[in-house]
Every structure is written in structure tokens, then in C-alpha cells.
Short mmCIF file of C-alpha atoms and ligand atoms in Angstrom, two decimals:
data_model
loop_
_atom_site.label_atom_id
_atom_site.label_comp_id
_atom_site.label_asym_id
_atom_site.label_seq_id
_atom_site.Cartn_x
_atom_site.Cartn_y
_atom_site.Cartn_z
CA UNK O 1332 -15.46 6.84 3.74
CA UNK O 1333 -11.87 6.46 3.99
CA UNK O 1334 -10.48 5.41 0.52
CA UNK O 1335 -12.29 3.78 -2.66
CA UNK O 1336 -14.61 1.23 -2.18
CA UNK O 1337 -14.40 -2.00 -3.62
CA UNK O 1338 -15.32 -2.59 -7.22
CA UNK O 1339 -18.45 -4.75 -7.37
CA UNK O 1340 -16.90 -6.48 -11.27
CA UNK O 1341 -14.61 -8.24 -9.18
CA UNK O 1342 -17.54 -8.96 -6.67
CA UNK O 1343 -16.31 -12.98 -7.33
CA UNK O 1344 -12.85 -12.77 -6.45
CA UNK O 1345 -14.63 -12.38 -2.49
CA UNK O 1346 -15.22 -15.55 -2.79
CA UNK O 1347 -12.21 -16.98 -3.96
CA UNK O 1348 -11.58 -19.50 -0.40
CA UNK O 1349 -7.23 -18.67 -0.65
CA UNK O 1350 -8.37 -15.86 1.53
CA UNK O 1351 -8.69 -17.88 4.52
CA UNK O 1352 -4.63 -17.27 3.82
CA UNK O 1353 -5.46 -13.89 5.87
CA UNK O 1354 -8.11 -14.69 8.06
CA UNK O 1355 -9.51 -18.10 8.75
CA UNK O 1356 -13.02 -19.49 9.10
CA UNK O 1357 -11.89 -20.74 12.77
CA UNK O 1358 -10.17 -17.81 13.67
CA UNK O 1359 -13.22 -15.33 12.46
CA UNK O 1360 -15.80 -16.81 14.33
CA UNK O 1361 -12.92 -17.61 17.39
CA UNK O 1362 -12.75 -13.71 16.98
CA UNK O 1363 -16.64 -12.63 16.79
CA UNK O 1364 -17.91 -15.74 19.20
CA UNK O 1365 -21.74 -15.61 17.67
CA UNK O 1366 -24.29 -16.67 20.14
CA UNK O 1367 -28.07 -17.75 20.33
CA UNK O 1368 -30.59 -14.47 20.59
CA UNK O 1369 -27.68 -11.87 19.52
CA UNK O 1370 -28.44 -9.17 17.18
CA UNK O 1371 -24.97 -8.94 15.27
CA UNK O 1372 -23.94 -6.57 12.00
CA UNK O 1373 -21.21 -7.44 9.60
CA UNK O 1374 -20.15 -3.64 8.20
CA UNK O 1375 -18.83 -3.66 4.57
CA UNK O 1376 -20.55 -7.37 3.53
CA UNK O 1377 -20.01 -7.72 0.11
CA UNK O 1378 -20.49 -10.80 -0.87
CA UNK O 1379 -21.44 -12.27 2.61
CA UNK O 1380 -18.18 -14.38 2.71
CA UNK O 1381 -17.37 -13.98 5.96
CA UNK O 1382 -21.72 -13.46 7.31
CA UNK O 1383 -22.20 -16.87 6.26
CA UNK O 1384 -19.64 -17.68 8.45
CA UNK O 1385 -21.18 -16.71 11.46
CA UNK O 1386 -24.85 -16.33 10.25
CA UNK O 1387 -26.20 -19.70 11.45
CA UNK O 1388 -25.35 -18.71 15.22
CA UNK O 1389 -26.97 -15.70 15.91
CA UNK O 1390 -30.35 -13.88 15.41
CA UNK O 1391 -30.50 -11.12 13.50
CA UNK O 1392 -27.20 -10.71 11.13
CA UNK O 1393 -27.50 -7.11 9.64
CA UNK O 1394 -25.02 -7.74 6.58
CA UNK O 1395 -24.25 -3.26 5.63
CA UNK O 1396 -23.19 -2.18 2.48
CA UNK O 1397 -23.21 0.53 0.94
CA UNK O 1398 -23.25 -0.97 -2.54
CA UNK O 1399 -26.63 -2.55 -3.62
CA UNK O 1400 -24.96 -4.64 -6.19
CA UNK O 1401 -23.34 -6.26 -3.36
CA UNK O 1402 -26.64 -7.43 -1.60
CA UNK O 1403 -27.57 -8.35 -5.22
CA UNK O 1404 -24.98 -10.98 -5.50
CA UNK O 1405 -25.61 -12.23 -1.73
CA UNK O 1406 -29.37 -12.53 -2.43
CA UNK O 1407 -28.88 -15.12 -5.84
CA UNK O 1408 -25.97 -16.87 -4.04
CA UNK O 1409 -28.51 -17.47 -1.19
CA UNK O 1410 -29.21 -15.88 2.31
CA UNK O 1411 -29.04 -17.49 5.17
CA UNK O 1412 -32.16 -16.57 7.38
CA UNK O 1413 -30.49 -14.93 9.94
CA UNK O 1414 -29.69 -12.55 7.67
CA UNK O 1415 -31.06 -8.82 6.25
CA UNK O 1416 -29.58 -6.78 3.93
CA UNK O 1417 -29.02 -3.22 5.10
CA UNK O 1418 -27.96 -1.08 1.92
CA UNK O 1419 -25.98 2.12 3.97
CA UNK O 1420 -23.32 3.64 5.00
CA UNK O 1421 -20.87 2.19 8.31
CA UNK O 1422 -21.16 6.31 9.17
CA UNK O 1423 -25.00 6.14 8.63
CA UNK O 1424 -26.28 3.25 10.23
CA UNK O 1425 -30.95 3.00 10.44
CA UNK O 1426 -30.21 1.18 14.07
CA UNK O 1427 -31.38 2.53 16.93
CA UNK O 1428 -28.86 4.05 19.76
CA UNK O 1429 -27.34 0.19 21.63
CA UNK O 1430 -29.34 -1.49 19.37
CA UNK O 1431 -26.59 -4.51 18.72
CA UNK O 1432 -25.31 -6.91 20.68
CA UNK O 1433 -21.81 -6.77 18.53
CA UNK O 1434 -20.02 -5.84 15.02
CA UNK O 1435 -17.85 -7.52 12.55
CA UNK O 1436 -15.99 -6.35 9.54
CA UNK O 1437 -12.80 -7.86 7.62
CA UNK O 1438 -10.92 -6.43 4.94
CA UNK O 1439 -13.31 -3.38 4.96
CA UNK O 1440 -12.26 -0.51 8.14
CA UNK O 1441 -9.57 1.40 5.59
CA UNK O 1442 -12.82 1.87 3.47
CA UNK O 1443 -15.62 3.08 5.96
CA UNK O 1444 -12.83 5.04 8.67
CA UNK O 1445 -13.86 8.38 8.85
CA UNK O 1446 -16.41 11.09 8.43
CA UNK O 1447 -18.01 9.96 11.47
CA UNK O 1448 -18.21 6.16 11.57
CA UNK O 1449 -16.61 5.08 14.56
CA UNK O 1450 -18.73 7.51 16.63
CA UNK O 1451 -21.87 5.87 14.65
CA UNK O 1452 -21.05 2.25 15.70
CA UNK O 1453 -20.56 3.61 19.67
CA UNK O 1454 -23.33 4.96 18.79
CA UNK O 1455 -25.24 1.78 17.04
CA UNK O 1456 -23.20 -1.13 19.28
CA UNK O 1457 -24.17 -1.20 23.75
CA UNK O 1458 -22.19 -0.67 26.07
CA UNK O 1459 -20.34 -3.91 26.66
CA UNK O 1460 -21.07 -4.92 22.52
CA UNK O 1461 -17.87 -6.13 20.92
CA UNK O 1462 -16.53 -4.71 17.65
CA UNK O 1463 -13.88 -7.33 15.42
CA UNK O 1464 -12.01 -5.18 12.70
CA UNK O 1465 -9.50 -7.51 10.41
CA UNK O 1466 -8.47 -5.34 8.46
CA UNK O 1467 -5.38 -4.91 5.54
CA UNK O 1468 -2.42 -3.08 7.06
CA UNK O 1469 -0.34 -0.09 6.26
CA UNK O 1470 2.82 -2.32 6.91
CA UNK O 1471 2.09 -5.35 4.75
CA UNK O 1472 4.39 -5.51 1.62
CA UNK O 1473 1.25 -5.11 -0.42
CA UNK O 1474 1.45 -8.40 -1.72
CA UNK O 1475 -2.09 -8.94 -1.77
CA UNK O 1476 -5.11 -6.37 -1.21
CA UNK O 1477 -5.79 -2.83 -1.93
CA UNK O 1478 -2.62 -0.20 -2.38
CA UNK O 1479 -0.49 -0.07 0.96
CA UNK O 1480 -0.85 3.59 1.35
CA UNK O 1481 -4.77 3.35 1.27
CA UNK O 1482 -4.35 1.01 4.40
CA UNK O 1483 -4.72 2.01 7.90
CA UNK O 1484 -1.97 0.33 10.99
CA UNK O 1485 -3.31 -1.03 14.22
CA UNK O 1486 -1.81 1.78 16.13
CA UNK O 1487 -4.13 4.70 14.19
CA UNK O 1488 -7.29 1.68 14.67
CA UNK O 1489 -6.66 1.11 18.13
CA UNK O 1490 -5.97 5.62 18.93
CA UNK O 1491 -9.17 5.44 17.10
CA UNK O 1492 -11.56 3.24 18.55
CA UNK O 1493 -10.40 4.45 22.37
CA UNK O 1494 -11.37 8.28 21.08
CA UNK O 1495 -15.18 6.89 19.56
CA UNK O 1496 -15.51 5.19 23.42
CA UNK O 1497 -14.48 1.84 22.41
CA UNK O 1498 -12.00 -0.35 25.37
CA UNK O 1499 -9.08 -1.90 22.95
CA UNK O 1500 -8.77 -5.65 24.35
CA UNK O 1501 -6.23 -7.18 21.63
CA UNK O 1502 -4.57 -6.26 18.69
CA UNK O 1503 -2.28 -7.59 16.56
CA UNK O 1504 -0.10 -7.00 13.33
CA UNK O 1505 0.55 -9.34 11.61
CA UNK O 1506 1.37 -10.41 7.21
CA UNK O 1507 -0.13 -8.18 5.45
CA UNK O 1508 -3.39 -7.61 8.35
CA UNK O 1509 -4.17 -6.45 11.24
CA UNK O 1510 -6.72 -7.04 13.81
CA UNK O 1511 -8.53 -5.26 16.77
CA UNK O 1512 -11.39 -6.73 19.53
CA UNK O 1513 -12.76 -3.51 21.17
CA UNK O 1514 -15.68 -3.75 23.79
CA UNK O 1515 -18.17 -0.43 24.13
CA UNK O 1516 -17.30 0.68 27.27
C1 LIG N 1257 -13.12 -5.03 0.56
S1 LIG N 1257 -14.93 -5.61 0.04
C2 LIG N 1257 -15.18 -6.74 1.66
C3 LIG N 1257 -16.11 -7.61 1.80
C4 LIG N 1257 -16.35 -8.27 2.66
N1 LIG N 1257 -16.08 -7.93 4.05
C5 LIG N 1257 -15.75 -9.78 2.83
O1 LIG N 1257 -14.90 -9.71 3.63
O2 LIG N 1257 -15.78 -10.43 1.89
C6 LIG N 1257 -15.68 -4.34 1.12
C7 LIG N 1257 -17.13 -3.92 0.89
O3 LIG N 1257 -17.56 -3.00 1.95
C8 LIG N 1257 -18.22 -2.64 1.52
N2 LIG N 1257 -18.02 -0.54 1.79
C9 LIG N 1257 -17.32 0.10 1.67
N3 LIG N 1257 -17.49 0.60 2.26
C10 LIG N 1257 -18.61 1.15 3.14
C11 LIG N 1257 -19.54 2.00 3.95
N4 LIG N 1257 -18.44 3.37 3.70
N5 LIG N 1257 -19.90 1.48 4.17
C12 LIG N 1257 -20.56 -0.21 4.15
N6 LIG N 1257 -20.22 -0.49 3.00
C13 LIG N 1257 -19.04 -0.58 3.17
C14 LIG N 1257 -18.21 -2.02 0.26
O4 LIG N 1257 -19.42 -2.09 -0.55
C15 LIG N 1257 -17.23 -3.70 -0.34
O5 LIG N 1257 -18.88 -4.72 -0.34
#
């Protein structure tokens, strides 16, 4: 795990629609491009705030989170039919090789990077599969999100994904966040 894990006591904050300021529902869906018949994973799904946006379009969406209490919150909120909660660390996923057509992660990369997480993603995402990462950037000014010194940056994330076996096809630094779209080689 990279840095500290999000505090379950603050789970309610993840449901704040003001968060769309940093990543809108439309942008998230257009980045992930969910398609019927696909098996995807949301890495560090939390309360399912972003998971819900892509769930209706896919066959199976694994909501992966290391904290079982986040899944309890999500269950109480209501799980979409395609969503299967998986309590696991991104560095040790209970999926077979190439099982996923793709994966997405919002505001969590800095929490799971390290400990072999990217190698594990390269194992479970099939060749040609798409990985979308949007997270708080170390280049931001810290007006929202985790402390700036706990964050990653686009350049480092792109290098790390390249080394892990992904081809970066899009990368952007913007206000407070960065985004990377990468394809499993
Ligand atoms: C900042 S929250 C973001 C939740 C959600 N992605 C969103 O944007 O609403 C980070 C979530 O990732 C989970 N998490 C942190 N490290 C993890 C890891 N190594 N493996 C799986 N989940 C992790 C935390 O438990 C927490 O629910």
C-alpha cells in the first residue's frame, strides 16, 4: 500500500457531488468506455460513488476495496446488479490471469501504488485491456484531497505503468489531479 488508507469514518464525504468538480460523471464514463459483456474492476471503490456510473453498462464490475466496511456502506446504499464487492488489496487480487477487460481507479492510486500492485494489475488485465487512473496530483496545491506530499504525479505514474507492462495512450496534469489511460501490452 502506498500511503494511509481513507478513513471509513469519513465515507460520507465520498458521496458529495461537489467531487464532480475534479472528475465529472461524464468524463469518467467517457474515459472508461464501459461496454456490454465486459468484466471490469474499480480499484479502491469506496462507497461506490464512481462505481455506480459504469455499473449499468457492463456484465460484471468488481468493486475492489481493502476495507470491508466500505463494502458494508456500499451494500447499505444499494449495489447495482452487475457489482460484486471484492475485499482485497490491489497488490493481491483474487482474479485469474487476464480475467479483466479493464479497470479504473479514482482518487486511490496514491494509496495502492507500490507493493507490487501494478504488476498485479498487469497480471489480471488482459492484453489490450484498458486501465484508467485519475488521482490527486503532487503538483496540486492541496485545496482538497490528501496532503500534497502523499500524492503521485503523472510523470511517475506513467513511468511506473510503462515498466509494469502498460502502454500509456493518454496522460494529463490538470488542477489538483492527473489522469492516465494505459493499455495492457
Ligand atoms: C479516497 S477513497 C476513494 C474511493 C473511490 N474510488 C471514490 O473515488 O469515491 C480510497 C479507497 O481505496 C481503498 N484502498 C486504499 N488502498 C487500497 C488497496 N491497497 N487496495 C484496495 N483498496 C484500497 C480505501 O479503503 C478507500 O475506500
